[in-house]
mmCIF file of C-alpha atoms in Angstrom:
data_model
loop_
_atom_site.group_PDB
_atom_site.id
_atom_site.type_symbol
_atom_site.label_atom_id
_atom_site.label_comp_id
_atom_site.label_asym_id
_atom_site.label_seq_id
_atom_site.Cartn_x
_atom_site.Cartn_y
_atom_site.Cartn_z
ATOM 1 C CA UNK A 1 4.699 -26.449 -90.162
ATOM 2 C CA UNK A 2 8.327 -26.755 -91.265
ATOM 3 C CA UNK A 3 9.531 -28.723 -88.197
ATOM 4 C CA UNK A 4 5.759 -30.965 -87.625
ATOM 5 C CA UNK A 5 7.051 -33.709 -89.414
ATOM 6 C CA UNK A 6 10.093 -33.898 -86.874
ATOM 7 C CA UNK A 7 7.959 -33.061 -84.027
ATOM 8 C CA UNK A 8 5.499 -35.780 -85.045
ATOM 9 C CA UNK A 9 8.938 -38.399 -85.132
ATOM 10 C CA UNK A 10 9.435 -37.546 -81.482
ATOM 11 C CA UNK A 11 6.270 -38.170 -80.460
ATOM 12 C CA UNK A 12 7.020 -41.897 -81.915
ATOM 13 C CA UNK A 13 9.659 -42.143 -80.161
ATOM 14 C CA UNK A 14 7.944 -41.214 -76.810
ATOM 15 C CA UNK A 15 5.385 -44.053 -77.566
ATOM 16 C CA UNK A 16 8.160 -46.403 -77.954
ATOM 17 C CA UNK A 17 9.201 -45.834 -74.891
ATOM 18 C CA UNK A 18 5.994 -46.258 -73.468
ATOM 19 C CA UNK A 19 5.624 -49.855 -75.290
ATOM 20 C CA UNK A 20 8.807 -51.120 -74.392
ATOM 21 C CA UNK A 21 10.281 -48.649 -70.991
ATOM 22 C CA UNK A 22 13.501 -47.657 -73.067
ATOM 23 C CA UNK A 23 14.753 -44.281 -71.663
ATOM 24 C CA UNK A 24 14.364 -41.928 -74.105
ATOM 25 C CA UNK A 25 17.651 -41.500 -75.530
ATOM 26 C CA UNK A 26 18.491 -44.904 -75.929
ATOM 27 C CA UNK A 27 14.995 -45.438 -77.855
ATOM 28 C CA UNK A 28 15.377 -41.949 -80.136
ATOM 29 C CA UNK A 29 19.012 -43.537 -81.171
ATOM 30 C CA UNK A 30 18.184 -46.902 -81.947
ATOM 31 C CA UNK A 31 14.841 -44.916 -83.577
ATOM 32 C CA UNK A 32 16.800 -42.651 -86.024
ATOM 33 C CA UNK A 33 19.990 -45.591 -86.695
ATOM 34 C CA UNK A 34 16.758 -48.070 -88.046
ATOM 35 C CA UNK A 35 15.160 -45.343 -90.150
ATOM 36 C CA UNK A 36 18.709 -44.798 -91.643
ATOM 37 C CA UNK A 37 19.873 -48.244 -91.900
ATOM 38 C CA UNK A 38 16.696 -49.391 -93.655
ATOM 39 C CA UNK A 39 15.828 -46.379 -96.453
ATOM 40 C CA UNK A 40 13.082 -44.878 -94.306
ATOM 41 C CA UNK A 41 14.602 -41.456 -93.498
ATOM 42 C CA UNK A 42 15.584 -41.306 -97.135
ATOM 43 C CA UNK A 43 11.772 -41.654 -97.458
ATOM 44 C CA UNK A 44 10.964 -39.031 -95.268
ATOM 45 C CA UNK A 45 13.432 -36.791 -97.362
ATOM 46 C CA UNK A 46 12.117 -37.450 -100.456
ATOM 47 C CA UNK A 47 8.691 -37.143 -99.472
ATOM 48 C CA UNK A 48 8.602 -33.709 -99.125
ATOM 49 C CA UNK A 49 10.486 -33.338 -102.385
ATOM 50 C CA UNK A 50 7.799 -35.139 -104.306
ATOM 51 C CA UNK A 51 5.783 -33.630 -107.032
ATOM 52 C CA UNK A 52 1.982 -32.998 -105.803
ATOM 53 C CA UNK A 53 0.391 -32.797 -108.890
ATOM 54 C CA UNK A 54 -3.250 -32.834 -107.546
ATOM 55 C CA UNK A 55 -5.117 -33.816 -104.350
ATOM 56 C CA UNK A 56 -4.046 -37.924 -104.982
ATOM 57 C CA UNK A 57 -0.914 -36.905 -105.094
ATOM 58 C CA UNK A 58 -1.116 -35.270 -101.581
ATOM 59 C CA UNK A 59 -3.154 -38.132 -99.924
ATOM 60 C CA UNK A 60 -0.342 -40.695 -100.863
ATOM 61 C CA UNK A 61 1.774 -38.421 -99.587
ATOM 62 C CA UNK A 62 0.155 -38.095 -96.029
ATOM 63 C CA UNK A 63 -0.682 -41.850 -96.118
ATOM 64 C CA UNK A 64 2.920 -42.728 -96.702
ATOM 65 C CA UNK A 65 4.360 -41.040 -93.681
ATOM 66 C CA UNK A 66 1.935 -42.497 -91.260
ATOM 67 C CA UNK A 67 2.938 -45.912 -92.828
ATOM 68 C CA UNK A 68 6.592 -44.553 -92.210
ATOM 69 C CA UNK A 69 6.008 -43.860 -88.800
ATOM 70 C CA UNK A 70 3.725 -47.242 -87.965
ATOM 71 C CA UNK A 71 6.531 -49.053 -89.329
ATOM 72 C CA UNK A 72 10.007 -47.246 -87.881
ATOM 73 C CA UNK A 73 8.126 -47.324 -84.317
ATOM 74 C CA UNK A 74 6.992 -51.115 -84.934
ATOM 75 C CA UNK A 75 10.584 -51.638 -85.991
ATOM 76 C CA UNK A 76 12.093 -50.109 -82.929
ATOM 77 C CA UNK A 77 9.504 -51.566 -80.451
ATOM 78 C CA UNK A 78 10.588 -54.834 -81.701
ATOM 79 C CA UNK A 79 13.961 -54.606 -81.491
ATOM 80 C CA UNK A 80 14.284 -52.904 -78.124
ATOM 81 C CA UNK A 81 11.809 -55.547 -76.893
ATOM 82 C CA UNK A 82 14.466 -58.101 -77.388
ATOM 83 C CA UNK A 83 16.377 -55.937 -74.611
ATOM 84 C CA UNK A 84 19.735 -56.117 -76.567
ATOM 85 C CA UNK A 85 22.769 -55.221 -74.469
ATOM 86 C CA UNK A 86 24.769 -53.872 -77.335
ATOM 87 C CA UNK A 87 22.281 -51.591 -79.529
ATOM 88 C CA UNK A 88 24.780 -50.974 -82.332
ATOM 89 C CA UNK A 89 25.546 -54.565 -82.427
ATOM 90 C CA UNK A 90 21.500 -55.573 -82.488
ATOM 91 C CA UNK A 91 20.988 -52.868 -85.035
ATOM 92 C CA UNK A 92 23.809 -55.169 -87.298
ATOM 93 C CA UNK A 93 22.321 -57.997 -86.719
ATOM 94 C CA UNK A 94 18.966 -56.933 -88.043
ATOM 95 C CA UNK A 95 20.513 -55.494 -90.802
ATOM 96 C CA UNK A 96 22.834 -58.409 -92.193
ATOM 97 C CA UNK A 97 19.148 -60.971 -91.064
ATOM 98 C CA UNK A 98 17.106 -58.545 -93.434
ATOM 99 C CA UNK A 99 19.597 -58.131 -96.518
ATOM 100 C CA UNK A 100 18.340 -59.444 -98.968
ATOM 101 C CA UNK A 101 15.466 -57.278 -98.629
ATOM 102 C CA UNK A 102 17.373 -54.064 -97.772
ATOM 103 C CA UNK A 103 19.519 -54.609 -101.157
ATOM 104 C CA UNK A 104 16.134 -54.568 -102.842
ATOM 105 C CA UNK A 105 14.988 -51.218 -101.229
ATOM 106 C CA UNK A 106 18.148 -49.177 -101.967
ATOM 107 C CA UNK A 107 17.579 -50.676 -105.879
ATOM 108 C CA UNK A 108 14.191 -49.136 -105.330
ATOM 109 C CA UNK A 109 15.820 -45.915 -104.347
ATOM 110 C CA UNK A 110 17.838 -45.216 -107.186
ATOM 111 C CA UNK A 111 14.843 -45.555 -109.280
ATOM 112 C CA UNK A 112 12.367 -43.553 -107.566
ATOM 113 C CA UNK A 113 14.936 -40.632 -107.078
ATOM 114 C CA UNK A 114 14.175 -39.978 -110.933
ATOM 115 C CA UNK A 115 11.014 -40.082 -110.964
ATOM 116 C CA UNK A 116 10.512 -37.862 -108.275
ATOM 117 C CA UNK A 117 6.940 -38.798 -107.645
ATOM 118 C CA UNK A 118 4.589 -40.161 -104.822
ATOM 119 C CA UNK A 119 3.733 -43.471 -106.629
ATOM 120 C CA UNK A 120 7.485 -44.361 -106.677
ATOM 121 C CA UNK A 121 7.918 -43.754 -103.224
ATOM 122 C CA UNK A 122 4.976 -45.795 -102.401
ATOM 123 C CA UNK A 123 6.516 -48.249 -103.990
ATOM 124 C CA UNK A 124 9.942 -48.655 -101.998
ATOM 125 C CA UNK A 125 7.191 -47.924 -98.897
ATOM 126 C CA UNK A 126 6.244 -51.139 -100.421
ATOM 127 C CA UNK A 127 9.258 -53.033 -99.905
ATOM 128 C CA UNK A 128 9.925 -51.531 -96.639
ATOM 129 C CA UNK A 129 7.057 -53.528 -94.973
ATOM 130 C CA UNK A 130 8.488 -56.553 -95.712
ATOM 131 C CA UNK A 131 10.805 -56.212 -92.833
ATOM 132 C CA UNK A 132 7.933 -56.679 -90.348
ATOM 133 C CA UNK A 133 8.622 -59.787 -91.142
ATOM 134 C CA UNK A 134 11.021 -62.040 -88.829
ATOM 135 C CA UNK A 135 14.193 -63.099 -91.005
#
C-alpha cells in the first residue's frame, strides 16, 4: 500500500504515452518536472499528511488524487502533443504563460500547510485546474 500511490503515477504516465506516442522516459520526465513546477507533487505530499478526521475527510482525500492525476496526465498530454523539441525549454514556457496563476497556488500553499487539512488542499486543487486553461 505504501508505494500504490507511486505505482498508480506510473500507470499515468504509461497512458500518456499511449495518447500522445512519447517514449516512456521522455513522457515520465516531462510528467514529474509539471507536477513539480506547478504545486501538484507538493499535493501529493501533503495529501497523505492530512488529518482524516472521519469518512469525509477520507473521500476528499481519494477524490483529490484522482483530480491530481486527471489533471498532471491532461497537463502532460497537452504539452507533449505540441511535440516540443526542447522539453525543458517547453516546460518554461508553460510556466512563465501560466504565472500569474502559479503565484496564486504557491500563496495557497503556504496557507494550507497550517492547516493541515483536506478542505485546504482541495482548495489549492482548486486553483490548480485553472491551468487547463490555454494562457
Amino acid at each position: 500500500l505504501a508505494v500504490l500511490s507511486r505505482a498508480v503515477r506510473g500507470l499515468n504516465i504509461l497512458r500518456v504515452c499511449e495518447t500522445v506516442a512519447a517514449p516512456p522516459v521522455l513522457a515520465a520526465r516531462v510528467y514529474a518536472r509539471l507536477g513539480d513546477l506547478t504545486g501538484i507533487n507538493w499535493v501529493y505530499r501533503h495529501l497523505s499528511q492530512a488529518a482524516a478526521g472521519d469518512v469525509w475527510d477520507s473521500m476528499v482525500q481519494v477524490d483529490l488524487r484522482w483530480t491530481l492525476l486527471d489533471l498532471q496526465r491532461e497537463l502532460t498530454e497537452r504539452l507533449l502533443m505540441e511535440q516540443p523539441e526542447d522539453p525543458s525549454s517547453a516546460l518554461e514556457a508553460f510556466a512563465k504563460a501560466h504565472a500569474e496563476a502559479l503565484a496564486g497556488v504557491r500563496a495557497l500553499q503556504q496557507r494550507a500547510v497550517a492547516s493541515g487539512s483536506a478542505s485546504a488542499l482541495a482548495v489549492v486543487t482548486q486553483r490548480l485546474r485553472k491551468l487547463r486553461a490555454p494562457a
